[in-house]
């Protein structure tokens, strides 16, 4: 009889275990059991077990096979290792963050904590005054705000008529024009001074007139040869330096202009929430029942009130259920999503055709929610602060917000300022100085030979040569009269 009773008990126990295993398999998609690694848990048995509610949102909590992973899961694992507790994670049943329903009851993760279905909520849950009245929050582990997510082709304005000037700033264009005129003047001057370029100034015509010098410089800017061709070493030095200058300048212009065109980095017409209200091309909305929606509802700012009234009148059409739905709608239609700026930064990093508008309002933070008077609130806050001080929170942020595409923002591909090309302009200046010195050396050598032949002083011959070549008539005539009197 004892053996029969023992056998019956074993059979019933086996059937119950099989039934529980089957039910756990059916609920696998909605509820996942997770625990820290053995080295994070410490001794194991005897540690308190907390029920953690969360929500599926990339990159905070994501399903990978049979487990959950993401920023919040890494954070939860670190907290469990520091405070020595075990945890059981469940995804919130209604897929909501937490708001007051029409019946007066709280939905989402806040509701589950109030109903004692979960001990804590580790998720991108914004700390608000309404939620703080019914639950307790720890120190925020992430700081964020409210931003506008746009698609680049819907947000970019038409290119200006003079968009081809965008690669360089106004100061750079001004410096380039000055360098061009200075170089052409130096060509004209050196060609006149050099005896190799103009042997007999009284009988020959110098081909490097000022207009020809301008044409020669412009031809180099277009990477084309232009006449006249320099013969003197000093003129060739200036010509070579100008060619190298224009070659490097054109390379910088082409590279920066190509980057500006490919990045779609024109200034956004929607910079602020006021710009969003004034335009008529884009619809805009936010997550239904989110803290962002109630932020605009409770705000006294006239612009914010206009945004709330717009969303309230069209709530069936502009409010979305999930963050993934919002991102997909921005990508597929003329829609702007108003939501957490930190999540929008992630979307812009994952999808290269998305961009976040510059203005961010309503600075806020994500905190861990617990029941009121929970003994875990203060230890969790202290642990979050320690993780921040040690740099672990920054590490997690960089890990899960890593960009998967090469972003070419305006900060990176903006107009080139003169300091960026300072070395190039310096090289040009040195080349011009060397060319002028070489021309003076050539003229000095020629003057010495002439002075030795005519038995005049080298300085007087050098002065006469300069005046003749520069066509300084008064000085030249005076010198000729002086020399005539001396001969007489």
Short mmCIF file of C-alpha atoms in Angstrom, two decimals:
data_model
loop_
_atom_site.label_atom_id
_atom_site.label_comp_id
_atom_site.label_asym_id
_atom_site.label_seq_id
_atom_site.Cartn_x
_atom_site.Cartn_y
_atom_site.Cartn_z
CA UNK A 1 0.00 0.00 0.00
CA UNK A 2 2.84 2.39 0.85
CA UNK A 3 4.54 1.56 -2.42
CA UNK A 4 1.34 2.24 -4.39
CA UNK A 5 0.82 5.60 -2.66
CA UNK A 6 4.43 6.55 -3.29
CA UNK A 7 4.08 5.64 -6.98
CA UNK A 8 0.90 7.73 -7.29
CA UNK A 9 2.57 10.77 -5.74
CA UNK A 10 5.50 10.48 -8.18
CA UNK A 11 3.17 10.28 -11.18
CA UNK A 12 1.14 13.34 -10.08
CA UNK A 13 4.32 15.33 -9.41
CA UNK A 14 5.71 14.47 -12.85
CA UNK A 15 2.48 15.53 -14.57
CA UNK A 16 2.45 18.87 -12.73
CA UNK A 17 6.05 19.56 -13.69
CA UNK A 18 5.34 18.77 -17.36
CA UNK A 19 2.30 21.05 -17.32
CA UNK A 20 4.27 23.96 -15.83
CA UNK A 21 7.03 23.44 -18.40
CA UNK A 22 4.46 23.56 -21.23
CA UNK A 23 2.92 26.77 -19.92
CA UNK A 24 6.34 28.39 -19.55
CA UNK A 25 7.07 27.55 -23.20
CA UNK A 26 3.81 29.19 -24.37
CA UNK A 27 4.56 32.38 -22.40
CA UNK A 28 8.16 32.59 -23.58
CA UNK A 29 7.55 35.54 -25.94
CA UNK A 30 5.88 37.73 -23.32
CA UNK A 31 7.93 36.87 -20.25
CA UNK A 32 11.63 36.12 -19.99
CA UNK A 33 13.45 34.94 -16.89
CA UNK A 34 16.86 36.45 -16.47
CA UNK A 35 19.47 36.39 -13.73
CA UNK A 36 22.94 37.81 -13.30
CA UNK A 37 25.96 35.75 -14.11
CA UNK A 38 27.34 33.71 -11.24
CA UNK A 39 30.16 36.19 -10.69
CA UNK A 40 27.62 39.01 -10.42
CA UNK A 41 25.24 37.19 -8.09
CA UNK A 42 27.70 36.25 -5.43
CA UNK A 43 26.68 33.26 -3.29
CA UNK A 44 23.47 32.53 -5.22
CA UNK A 45 20.84 31.04 -2.92
CA UNK A 46 19.46 33.19 -0.16
CA UNK A 47 19.59 36.41 -2.20
CA UNK A 48 16.34 38.39 -2.55
CA UNK A 49 14.55 38.10 -5.91
CA UNK A 50 12.96 41.16 -7.50
CA UNK A 51 10.32 41.14 -10.23
CA UNK A 52 11.35 43.68 -12.86
CA UNK A 53 8.95 45.09 -15.43
CA UNK A 54 10.24 46.64 -18.64
CA UNK A 55 9.19 47.50 -22.16
CA UNK A 56 10.64 46.41 -25.47
CA UNK A 57 12.41 49.38 -27.05
CA UNK A 58 15.63 49.49 -29.00
CA UNK A 59 18.32 49.75 -27.64
CA UNK A 60 17.08 49.62 -24.04
CA UNK A 61 15.47 46.18 -24.11
CA UNK A 62 15.50 43.86 -27.13
CA UNK A 63 14.70 40.19 -27.67
CA UNK A 64 17.65 38.15 -28.94
CA UNK A 65 16.74 34.50 -29.20
CA UNK A 66 15.46 33.36 -25.80
CA UNK A 67 17.01 36.23 -23.85
CA UNK A 68 16.65 39.95 -23.41
CA UNK A 69 19.53 42.33 -24.01
CA UNK A 70 20.14 46.03 -24.26
CA UNK A 71 21.16 49.06 -22.26
CA UNK A 72 18.66 48.43 -19.45
CA UNK A 73 19.61 44.76 -19.21
CA UNK A 74 23.29 45.65 -18.83
CA UNK A 75 22.34 48.27 -16.25
CA UNK A 76 20.18 45.79 -14.34
CA UNK A 77 22.96 43.22 -14.37
CA UNK A 78 25.43 45.76 -12.97
CA UNK A 79 23.00 46.86 -10.25
CA UNK A 80 22.29 43.28 -9.24
CA UNK A 81 26.01 42.61 -8.91
CA UNK A 82 26.51 45.69 -6.73
CA UNK A 83 23.44 45.23 -4.48
CA UNK A 84 23.46 41.41 -4.49
CA UNK A 85 19.97 40.50 -5.60
CA UNK A 86 18.43 38.18 -8.15
CA UNK A 87 15.77 39.34 -10.61
CA UNK A 88 12.99 38.09 -12.81
CA UNK A 89 12.21 40.22 -15.86
CA UNK A 90 8.76 40.50 -17.43
CA UNK A 91 7.69 42.62 -20.38
CA UNK A 92 4.80 44.96 -19.55
CA UNK A 93 1.50 43.43 -20.60
CA UNK A 94 -0.16 46.41 -22.32
CA UNK A 95 3.00 47.77 -23.89
CA UNK A 96 2.58 51.17 -22.20
CA UNK A 97 4.94 53.27 -20.12
CA UNK A 98 2.38 54.48 -17.65
CA UNK A 99 -0.44 57.03 -17.73
CA UNK A 100 -3.77 57.63 -16.05
CA UNK A 101 -6.60 55.94 -17.97
CA UNK A 102 -10.15 57.25 -18.27
CA UNK A 103 -11.16 54.99 -15.38
CA UNK A 104 -8.59 56.71 -13.15
CA UNK A 105 -6.29 53.68 -12.99
CA UNK A 106 -2.67 53.73 -14.10
CA UNK A 107 -1.63 51.77 -17.17
CA UNK A 108 1.72 50.35 -18.24
CA UNK A 109 4.70 49.76 -16.00
CA UNK A 110 3.49 52.29 -13.41
CA UNK A 111 0.23 50.36 -13.09
CA UNK A 112 2.04 47.06 -12.61
CA UNK A 113 4.12 48.52 -9.80
CA UNK A 114 1.00 49.96 -8.12
CA UNK A 115 -0.76 46.57 -8.39
CA UNK A 116 2.32 44.88 -6.89
CA UNK A 117 2.81 42.85 -10.05
CA UNK A 118 6.41 44.10 -10.19
CA UNK A 119 8.86 45.41 -7.63
CA UNK A 120 10.79 47.81 -9.87
CA UNK A 121 10.64 49.12 -13.48
CA UNK A 122 13.94 49.35 -15.36
CA UNK A 123 13.17 50.98 -18.68
CA UNK A 124 13.37 54.34 -20.50
CA UNK A 125 10.76 55.64 -18.04
CA UNK A 126 10.69 59.42 -17.73
CA UNK A 127 10.56 60.92 -14.25
CA UNK A 128 7.46 63.16 -14.06
CA UNK A 129 5.62 64.82 -11.20
CA UNK A 130 2.45 62.80 -11.85
CA UNK A 131 4.34 59.51 -11.71
CA UNK A 132 6.36 60.64 -8.69
CA UNK A 133 3.12 61.08 -6.77
CA UNK A 134 2.25 57.37 -6.99
CA UNK A 135 5.69 55.68 -7.24
CA UNK A 136 9.25 56.48 -6.24
CA UNK A 137 12.12 57.08 -8.67
CA UNK A 138 15.84 56.66 -8.29
CA UNK A 139 18.47 59.10 -9.49
CA UNK A 140 18.15 59.32 -13.32
CA UNK A 141 20.54 57.08 -15.18
CA UNK A 142 20.10 58.89 -18.51
CA UNK A 143 19.44 62.57 -19.26
CA UNK A 144 17.25 63.51 -22.20
CA UNK A 145 14.74 66.05 -23.48
CA UNK A 146 12.06 66.49 -26.14
CA UNK A 147 13.18 66.83 -29.76
CA UNK A 148 11.87 66.60 -33.31
CA UNK A 149 12.81 63.68 -35.55
CA UNK A 150 12.66 64.39 -39.30
CA UNK A 151 13.52 62.75 -42.57
CA UNK A 152 16.30 64.61 -44.35
CA UNK A 153 14.64 64.93 -47.74
CA UNK A 154 11.45 66.32 -46.20
CA UNK A 155 13.32 68.61 -43.84
CA UNK A 156 15.93 70.00 -46.23
CA UNK A 157 15.20 73.23 -48.00
CA UNK A 158 16.04 73.88 -51.66
CA UNK A 159 19.61 74.76 -52.44
CA UNK A 160 20.35 78.43 -52.82
CA UNK A 161 21.15 79.89 -56.23
CA UNK A 162 24.76 80.42 -55.17
CA UNK A 163 25.17 77.05 -53.46
CA UNK A 164 28.39 76.50 -55.39
CA UNK A 165 30.01 79.07 -53.06
CA UNK A 166 29.19 76.99 -49.96
CA UNK A 167 32.46 74.99 -49.73
CA UNK A 168 34.36 78.14 -48.69
CA UNK A 169 33.37 80.84 -46.23
CA UNK A 170 33.09 84.49 -47.21
CA UNK A 171 36.42 85.20 -45.56
CA UNK A 172 38.10 82.44 -47.56
CA UNK A 173 36.69 83.74 -50.85
CA UNK A 174 37.92 87.25 -49.96
CA UNK A 175 41.37 85.93 -49.11
CA UNK A 176 41.44 83.95 -52.36
CA UNK A 177 40.58 87.06 -54.43
CA UNK A 178 43.29 89.05 -52.65
CA UNK A 179 45.83 86.26 -53.23
CA UNK A 180 44.92 86.14 -56.93
CA UNK A 181 45.33 89.89 -57.44
CA UNK A 182 48.56 89.99 -55.43
CA UNK A 183 50.06 87.10 -57.37
CA UNK A 184 49.16 88.64 -60.72
CA UNK A 185 50.69 91.96 -59.65
CA UNK A 186 53.86 90.16 -58.54
CA UNK A 187 54.04 88.40 -61.93
CA UNK A 188 53.70 91.74 -63.66
CA UNK A 189 56.31 93.36 -61.41
CA UNK A 190 58.87 90.57 -61.53
CA UNK A 191 58.53 90.17 -65.30
CA UNK A 192 59.37 93.84 -65.71
CA UNK A 193 62.29 93.73 -63.30
CA UNK A 194 63.90 90.57 -64.62
CA UNK A 195 66.37 91.16 -67.46
CA UNK A 196 65.81 87.60 -68.64
CA UNK A 197 62.17 88.39 -69.34
CA UNK A 198 62.78 91.86 -70.81
CA UNK A 199 66.29 92.42 -72.08
CA UNK A 200 65.85 95.81 -73.76
CA UNK A 201 62.97 97.74 -72.17
CA UNK A 202 63.41 100.65 -74.62
CA UNK A 203 63.18 98.55 -77.76
CA UNK A 204 61.20 95.48 -76.75
CA UNK A 205 57.61 95.00 -75.55
CA UNK A 206 57.12 93.03 -72.34
CA UNK A 207 54.51 90.32 -72.82
CA UNK A 208 53.61 90.20 -69.12
CA UNK A 209 51.38 93.23 -69.05
CA UNK A 210 49.01 93.48 -66.10
CA UNK A 211 46.07 92.18 -68.17
CA UNK A 212 48.15 89.27 -69.44
CA UNK A 213 49.21 88.54 -65.86
CA UNK A 214 45.56 88.42 -64.81
CA UNK A 215 44.82 86.03 -67.67
CA UNK A 216 47.80 83.85 -66.75
CA UNK A 217 46.61 83.59 -63.12
CA UNK A 218 43.04 82.80 -64.16
CA UNK A 219 44.26 80.05 -66.48
CA UNK A 220 46.07 78.40 -63.57
CA UNK A 221 42.87 78.52 -61.49
CA UNK A 222 41.11 76.60 -64.26
CA UNK A 223 44.05 74.13 -64.53
CA UNK A 224 44.69 75.39 -68.05
CA UNK A 225 47.87 76.74 -69.57
CA UNK A 226 47.83 80.38 -70.64
CA UNK A 227 50.16 82.62 -72.58
CA UNK A 228 52.59 84.27 -72.25
CA UNK A 229 54.92 81.61 -70.97
CA UNK A 230 57.50 82.71 -68.40
CA UNK A 231 61.17 82.59 -69.34
CA UNK A 232 62.98 84.11 -66.37
CA UNK A 233 63.70 81.97 -63.32
CA UNK A 234 62.05 84.47 -60.96
CA UNK A 235 58.81 84.51 -62.97
CA UNK A 236 58.79 80.73 -63.16
CA UNK A 237 59.18 80.47 -59.38
CA UNK A 238 56.06 82.57 -58.88
CA UNK A 239 54.19 80.65 -61.59
CA UNK A 240 55.06 77.26 -60.05
CA UNK A 241 54.03 78.37 -56.56
CA UNK A 242 50.73 79.71 -57.92
CA UNK A 243 50.08 76.44 -59.79
CA UNK A 244 50.67 74.41 -56.64
CA UNK A 245 48.44 76.79 -54.66
CA UNK A 246 45.58 76.50 -57.14
CA UNK A 247 45.95 72.72 -57.37
CA UNK A 248 45.61 72.28 -53.60
CA UNK A 249 42.82 74.87 -53.45
CA UNK A 250 40.77 73.17 -56.17
CA UNK A 251 41.23 69.78 -54.48
CA UNK A 252 39.87 71.21 -51.22
CA UNK A 253 36.97 72.87 -53.03
CA UNK A 254 35.95 69.75 -54.94
CA UNK A 255 36.20 67.50 -51.87
CA UNK A 256 34.18 69.84 -49.67
CA UNK A 257 31.56 70.55 -52.34
CA UNK A 258 31.09 66.83 -52.98
CA UNK A 259 30.66 66.20 -49.25
CA UNK A 260 28.10 69.00 -48.96
CA UNK A 261 26.06 67.57 -51.82
CA UNK A 262 26.17 63.97 -50.61
CA UNK A 263 25.40 64.72 -46.96
CA UNK A 264 22.27 66.75 -47.55
CA UNK A 265 23.57 69.12 -44.94
CA UNK A 266 21.67 72.21 -46.04
CA UNK A 267 20.28 74.22 -43.19
CA UNK A 268 17.07 72.75 -41.89
CA UNK A 269 14.01 74.97 -42.30
CA UNK A 270 12.64 73.37 -39.11
CA UNK A 271 15.02 74.40 -36.36
CA UNK A 272 12.55 74.89 -33.51
CA UNK A 273 9.09 73.84 -32.39
CA UNK A 274 7.81 77.20 -33.59
CA UNK A 275 9.02 76.37 -37.09
CA UNK A 276 7.20 73.04 -36.84
CA UNK A 277 3.91 74.76 -35.99
CA UNK A 278 4.20 77.32 -38.78
CA UNK A 279 4.84 74.86 -41.59
CA UNK A 280 2.06 72.95 -43.40
CA UNK A 281 3.95 70.20 -45.23
CA UNK A 282 4.58 67.81 -42.33
CA UNK A 283 2.21 66.18 -39.89
CA UNK A 284 3.59 65.71 -36.39
CA UNK A 285 2.71 63.69 -33.33
CA UNK A 286 4.09 61.68 -30.43
CA UNK A 287 3.53 58.46 -28.50
CA UNK A 288 0.00 58.06 -27.21
CA UNK A 289 -0.15 58.36 -23.44
CA UNK A 290 3.53 59.23 -23.13
CA UNK A 291 5.05 61.85 -20.85
CA UNK A 292 5.82 63.93 -23.94
CA UNK A 293 2.12 64.18 -24.76
CA UNK A 294 1.28 65.31 -21.24
CA UNK A 295 4.19 67.76 -21.25
CA UNK A 296 2.55 69.69 -24.08
CA UNK A 297 -0.87 69.28 -22.48
CA UNK A 298 0.26 70.87 -19.21
CA UNK A 299 2.58 73.51 -20.68
CA UNK A 300 1.56 77.17 -20.56
CA UNK A 301 3.74 78.07 -23.53
CA UNK A 302 1.53 79.23 -26.45
CA UNK A 303 3.58 77.28 -29.00
CA UNK A 304 3.37 74.14 -26.89
CA UNK A 305 -0.38 74.62 -26.49
CA UNK A 306 -0.76 74.85 -30.27
CA UNK A 307 1.16 71.59 -30.65
CA UNK A 308 -1.06 69.88 -28.06
CA UNK A 309 -4.28 71.13 -29.69
CA UNK A 310 -3.08 69.91 -33.07
CA UNK A 311 -2.29 66.43 -31.71
CA UNK A 312 -5.52 66.27 -29.68
CA UNK A 313 -7.73 67.11 -32.67
CA UNK A 314 -5.97 64.55 -34.87
CA UNK A 315 -5.03 62.03 -32.21
CA UNK A 316 -6.38 59.06 -34.17
CA UNK A 317 -4.15 59.97 -37.06
CA UNK A 318 -0.96 61.54 -35.63
CA UNK A 319 -0.45 59.69 -32.33
CA UNK A 320 1.46 56.42 -32.59
CA UNK A 321 1.44 53.33 -30.38
CA UNK A 322 5.13 52.42 -30.32
CA UNK A 323 8.47 54.05 -30.91
CA UNK A 324 9.21 51.66 -33.78
CA UNK A 325 5.99 52.70 -35.48
CA UNK A 326 6.98 56.35 -35.10
CA UNK A 327 10.41 55.87 -36.69
CA UNK A 328 8.93 53.86 -39.57
CA UNK A 329 6.31 56.51 -40.18
CA UNK A 330 8.92 59.26 -40.30
CA UNK A 331 10.86 57.24 -42.87
CA UNK A 332 7.82 56.41 -45.03
CA UNK A 333 5.74 59.60 -45.01
CA UNK A 334 5.76 63.36 -44.41
CA UNK A 335 5.67 62.98 -40.65
CA UNK A 336 7.70 64.52 -37.83
CA UNK A 337 7.95 62.63 -34.56
CA UNK A 338 8.13 64.50 -31.24
CA UNK A 339 9.77 62.42 -28.56
CA UNK A 340 12.77 61.74 -26.36
CA UNK A 341 15.85 63.32 -27.90
CA UNK A 342 18.14 60.51 -26.78
CA UNK A 343 16.01 57.96 -28.62
CA UNK A 344 15.94 60.19 -31.67
CA UNK A 345 19.73 60.36 -31.64
CA UNK A 346 19.76 56.58 -31.81
CA UNK A 347 17.32 56.59 -34.75
CA UNK A 348 19.49 59.14 -36.58
CA UNK A 349 22.57 56.96 -35.92
CA UNK A 350 20.85 53.80 -37.18
CA UNK A 351 19.05 55.37 -40.17
CA UNK A 352 21.23 57.74 -42.18
CA UNK A 353 18.26 59.48 -43.83
CA UNK A 354 16.93 60.73 -40.47
CA UNK A 355 18.00 63.81 -38.54
CA UNK A 356 17.04 65.49 -35.28
CA UNK A 357 16.22 69.21 -35.23
CA UNK A 358 18.60 71.30 -33.10
CA UNK A 359 16.15 72.51 -30.44
CA UNK A 360 15.60 70.33 -27.37
CA UNK A 361 13.12 71.35 -24.65
CA UNK A 362 11.94 69.92 -21.34
CA UNK A 363 15.15 68.56 -19.88
CA UNK A 364 14.33 65.34 -18.05
CA UNK A 365 15.79 62.01 -17.04
CA UNK A 366 15.10 58.27 -17.12
CA UNK A 367 14.86 56.71 -13.66
CA UNK A 368 14.15 53.33 -12.08
CA UNK A 369 10.64 53.24 -10.62
CA UNK A 370 9.91 51.43 -7.35
CA UNK A 371 6.96 51.21 -5.03
CA UNK A 372 6.60 54.02 -2.55
CA UNK A 373 8.54 53.44 0.67
CA UNK A 374 10.44 50.63 -1.03
CA UNK A 375 13.68 49.70 0.75
CA UNK A 376 15.36 49.43 -2.66
CA UNK A 377 14.93 53.05 -3.78
CA UNK A 378 17.91 54.60 -1.96
CA UNK A 379 20.36 51.70 -2.56
CA UNK A 380 19.49 51.76 -6.26
CA UNK A 381 20.05 55.54 -6.42
CA UNK A 382 23.43 55.21 -4.74
CA UNK A 383 24.40 52.39 -7.09
CA UNK A 384 23.41 54.49 -10.15
CA UNK A 385 25.56 57.36 -8.87
CA UNK A 386 28.53 55.02 -8.40
CA UNK A 387 28.11 53.71 -11.95
CA UNK A 388 28.05 57.26 -13.25
CA UNK A 389 31.14 58.26 -11.27
CA UNK A 390 33.05 55.21 -12.47
CA UNK A 391 32.20 55.92 -16.12
CA UNK A 392 30.19 52.73 -16.58
CA UNK A 393 27.07 54.63 -17.67
CA UNK A 394 29.08 56.47 -20.34
CA UNK A 395 30.47 53.16 -21.51
CA UNK A 396 26.97 51.69 -21.85
CA UNK A 397 25.80 54.80 -23.73
CA UNK A 398 28.65 54.52 -26.23
CA UNK A 399 28.10 50.78 -26.57
CA UNK A 400 24.41 50.89 -27.46
CA UNK A 401 24.33 54.22 -29.32
CA UNK A 402 27.14 53.40 -31.71
CA UNK A 403 26.36 54.68 -35.21
CA UNK A 404 26.09 52.14 -38.00
CA UNK A 405 26.49 54.65 -40.81
CA UNK A 406 28.94 57.38 -41.75
CA UNK A 407 27.29 60.66 -40.83
CA UNK A 408 28.52 63.79 -42.55
CA UNK A 409 27.04 66.62 -40.58
CA UNK A 410 27.43 70.29 -41.24
CA UNK A 411 29.83 70.55 -38.31
CA UNK A 412 32.17 68.26 -40.15
CA UNK A 413 31.59 69.34 -43.73
CA UNK A 414 31.00 73.07 -43.32
CA UNK A 415 32.56 75.98 -45.20
CA UNK A 416 36.33 75.98 -45.00
CA UNK A 417 37.59 78.95 -42.97
CA UNK A 418 40.89 80.77 -43.72
CA UNK A 419 42.76 79.10 -40.79
CA UNK A 420 42.14 75.72 -42.43
CA UNK A 421 44.04 76.92 -45.52
CA UNK A 422 46.53 79.07 -43.63
CA UNK A 423 49.53 76.94 -44.60
CA UNK A 424 48.53 77.14 -48.25
CA UNK A 425 48.37 80.94 -48.20
CA UNK A 426 51.65 81.10 -46.28
CA UNK A 427 53.36 78.96 -48.92
CA UNK A 428 52.05 81.25 -51.64
CA UNK A 429 53.35 84.32 -49.79
CA UNK A 430 56.80 82.78 -49.37
CA UNK A 431 56.86 81.87 -53.06
CA UNK A 432 55.98 85.40 -54.08
CA UNK A 433 58.75 86.81 -51.86
CA UNK A 434 61.30 84.37 -53.31
CA UNK A 435 60.25 85.31 -56.84
CA UNK A 436 60.67 89.03 -56.17
CA UNK A 437 64.07 88.50 -54.54
CA UNK A 438 65.16 86.36 -57.50
CA UNK A 439 64.09 89.10 -59.93
CA UNK A 440 66.03 91.71 -57.96
CA UNK A 441 69.07 89.41 -57.94
CA UNK A 442 68.84 88.96 -61.71
CA UNK A 443 68.49 92.71 -62.23
CA UNK A 444 71.38 93.40 -59.84
CA UNK A 445 73.62 91.00 -61.74
CA UNK A 446 72.73 92.64 -65.03
CA UNK A 447 73.31 96.10 -63.54
CA UNK A 448 76.79 95.15 -62.37
CA UNK A 449 77.74 94.01 -65.86
CA UNK A 450 76.35 97.20 -67.38
CA UNK A 451 78.10 99.36 -64.79
CA UNK A 452 81.41 97.67 -65.53
CA UNK A 453 80.92 98.22 -69.25
CA UNK A 454 79.84 101.88 -69.03
CA UNK A 455 82.07 102.68 -66.05
CA UNK A 456 79.19 103.98 -63.94
CA UNK A 457 78.28 103.22 -60.37
CA UNK A 458 76.32 100.04 -59.85
CA UNK A 459 73.66 101.82 -57.76
CA UNK A 460 72.95 104.44 -60.43
CA UNK A 461 72.68 101.80 -63.15
CA UNK A 462 70.42 99.69 -60.94
CA UNK A 463 68.19 102.72 -60.26
CA UNK A 464 68.04 103.59 -63.95
CA UNK A 465 67.12 100.01 -64.85
CA UNK A 466 64.30 99.92 -62.31
CA UNK A 467 62.93 103.31 -63.42
CA UNK A 468 63.11 102.33 -67.08
CA UNK A 469 61.47 98.96 -66.60
CA UNK A 470 58.73 100.40 -64.39
CA UNK A 471 58.36 103.38 -66.79
CA UNK A 472 58.92 105.99 -64.08
CA UNK A 473 59.37 108.80 -66.59
CA UNK A 474 60.23 111.67 -64.27
CA UNK A 475 62.92 109.84 -62.46
CA UNK A 476 64.21 108.27 -65.65
CA UNK A 477 64.42 111.65 -67.42
CA UNK A 478 66.17 113.20 -64.45
CA UNK A 479 68.70 110.39 -64.39
CA UNK A 480 69.33 110.74 -68.12
CA UNK A 481 69.87 114.51 -67.79
CA UNK A 482 72.27 113.98 -64.91
CA UNK A 483 74.25 111.41 -66.87
CA UNK A 484 74.32 113.75 -69.92
CA UNK A 485 75.74 116.61 -67.89
CA UNK A 486 78.35 114.33 -66.47
CA UNK A 487 79.40 113.18 -69.95
CA UNK A 488 79.57 116.79 -71.12
#
